[in-house]
Short mmCIF file of C-alpha atoms in Angstrom, two decimals:
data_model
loop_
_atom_site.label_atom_id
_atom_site.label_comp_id
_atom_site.label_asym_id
_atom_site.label_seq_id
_atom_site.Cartn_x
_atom_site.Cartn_y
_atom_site.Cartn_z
CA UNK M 184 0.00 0.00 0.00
CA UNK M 185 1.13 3.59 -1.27
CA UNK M 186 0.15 7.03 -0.91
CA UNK M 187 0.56 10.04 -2.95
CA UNK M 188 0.33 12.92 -0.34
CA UNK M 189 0.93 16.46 -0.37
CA UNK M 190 3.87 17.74 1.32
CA UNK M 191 5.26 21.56 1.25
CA UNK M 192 3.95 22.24 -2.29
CA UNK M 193 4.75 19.02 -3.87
CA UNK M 194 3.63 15.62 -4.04
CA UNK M 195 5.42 12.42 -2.79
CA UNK M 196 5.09 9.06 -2.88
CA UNK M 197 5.25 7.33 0.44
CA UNK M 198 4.17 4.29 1.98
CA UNK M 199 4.48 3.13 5.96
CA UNK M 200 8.30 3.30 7.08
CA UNK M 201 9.54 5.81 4.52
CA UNK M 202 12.02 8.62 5.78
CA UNK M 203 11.33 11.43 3.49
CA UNK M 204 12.77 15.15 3.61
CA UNK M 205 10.16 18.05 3.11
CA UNK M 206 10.19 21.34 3.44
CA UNK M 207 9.77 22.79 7.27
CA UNK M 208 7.15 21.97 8.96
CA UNK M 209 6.40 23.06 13.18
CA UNK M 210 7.27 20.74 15.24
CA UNK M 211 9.79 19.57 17.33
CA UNK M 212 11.14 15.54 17.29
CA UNK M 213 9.06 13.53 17.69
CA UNK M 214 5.36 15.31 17.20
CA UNK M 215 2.74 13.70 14.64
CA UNK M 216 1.30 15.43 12.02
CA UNK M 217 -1.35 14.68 9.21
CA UNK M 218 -0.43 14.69 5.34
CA UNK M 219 -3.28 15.44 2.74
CA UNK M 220 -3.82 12.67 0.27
CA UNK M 221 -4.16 12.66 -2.93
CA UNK M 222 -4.41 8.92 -4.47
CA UNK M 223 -3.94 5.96 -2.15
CA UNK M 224 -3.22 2.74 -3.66
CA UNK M 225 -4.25 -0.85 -2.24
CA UNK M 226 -3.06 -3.73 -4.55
CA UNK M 227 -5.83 -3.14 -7.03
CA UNK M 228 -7.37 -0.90 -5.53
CA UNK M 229 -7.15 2.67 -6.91
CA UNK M 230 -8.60 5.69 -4.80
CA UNK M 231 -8.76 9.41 -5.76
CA UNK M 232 -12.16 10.25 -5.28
CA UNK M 233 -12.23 13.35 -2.97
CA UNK M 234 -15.08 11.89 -0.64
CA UNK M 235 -13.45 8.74 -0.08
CA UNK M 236 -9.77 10.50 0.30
CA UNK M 237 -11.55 12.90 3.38
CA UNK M 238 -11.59 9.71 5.12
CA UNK M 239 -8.15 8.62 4.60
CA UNK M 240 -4.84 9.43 7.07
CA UNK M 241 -1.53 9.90 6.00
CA UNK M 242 0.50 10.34 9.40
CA UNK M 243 4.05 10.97 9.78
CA UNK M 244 6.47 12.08 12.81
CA UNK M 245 8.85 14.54 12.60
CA UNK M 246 12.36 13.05 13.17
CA UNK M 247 14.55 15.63 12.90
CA UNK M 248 15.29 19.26 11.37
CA UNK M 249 17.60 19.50 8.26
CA UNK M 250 19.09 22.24 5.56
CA UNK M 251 19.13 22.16 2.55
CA UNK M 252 22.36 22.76 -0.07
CA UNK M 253 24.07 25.93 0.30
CA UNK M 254 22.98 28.19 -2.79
CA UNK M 255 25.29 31.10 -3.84
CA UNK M 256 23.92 33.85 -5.58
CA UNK M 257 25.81 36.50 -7.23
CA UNK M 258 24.89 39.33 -9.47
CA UNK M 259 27.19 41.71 -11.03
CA UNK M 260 26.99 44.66 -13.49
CA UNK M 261 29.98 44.98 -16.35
CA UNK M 262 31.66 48.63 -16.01
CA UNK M 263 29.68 49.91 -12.95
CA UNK M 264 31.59 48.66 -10.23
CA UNK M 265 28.23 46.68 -8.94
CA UNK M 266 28.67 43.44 -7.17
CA UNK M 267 26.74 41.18 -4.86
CA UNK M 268 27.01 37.79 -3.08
CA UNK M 269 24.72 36.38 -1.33
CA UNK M 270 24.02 32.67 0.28
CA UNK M 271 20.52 30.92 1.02
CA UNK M 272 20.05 27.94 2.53
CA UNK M 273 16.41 26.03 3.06
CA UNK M 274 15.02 24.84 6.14
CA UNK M 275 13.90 21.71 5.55
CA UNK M 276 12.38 18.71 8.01
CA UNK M 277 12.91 14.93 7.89
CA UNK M 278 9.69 12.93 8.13
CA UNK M 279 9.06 9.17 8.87
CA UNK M 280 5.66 7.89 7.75
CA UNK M 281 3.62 5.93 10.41
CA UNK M 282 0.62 5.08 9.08
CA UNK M 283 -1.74 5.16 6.33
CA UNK M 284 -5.42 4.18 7.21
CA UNK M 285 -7.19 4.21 4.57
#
């Protein structure tokens, strides 16, 4: 069994066990949380209806915070003597799937 959930503006596929990285979500170690569904799969059985999905829960625990890659940007202007750096890095959160009751 498989779910296709919705987690920090994109989709993932996950299924019970999974450690998956996502973007930040509140929380510290340890504290549950709900993921929407969007199709859960069951051997055969395909569901995306909306009605039957409002009954379904995705749940996952937090296990620990994470960053992302470091990301330099730099912009510069030819002949003007206009330069800048600058660094970003994303907050991220690694997630374990617990269940999925469908």
């Amino acid at each position: 069994m498989y779910a296709i959930v919705r987690a920090g503006g994109r989709q993932e596929k996950v299924s019970v066990g999974d450690v998956l990285i996502i973007d930040k979500v509140g929380g510290k170690a340890g504290d549950s949380f709900d993921l929407t569904p969007l199709l859960v799969v069951d051997g055969s059985t395909v569901t995306s209806d909306a009605d039957k999905l409002a009954k379904v829960t995705v749940t996952a625990e937090v296990v620990k915070a994470a960053k992302g890659p470091k990301i330099t940007i730099i912009k510069y202007k030819n002949k003007t003597g206009y330069k800048k750096r600058q660094g970003h890095r994303q907050h991220l959160t690694q997630v374990k799937i617990t269940a999925i009751d469908a």
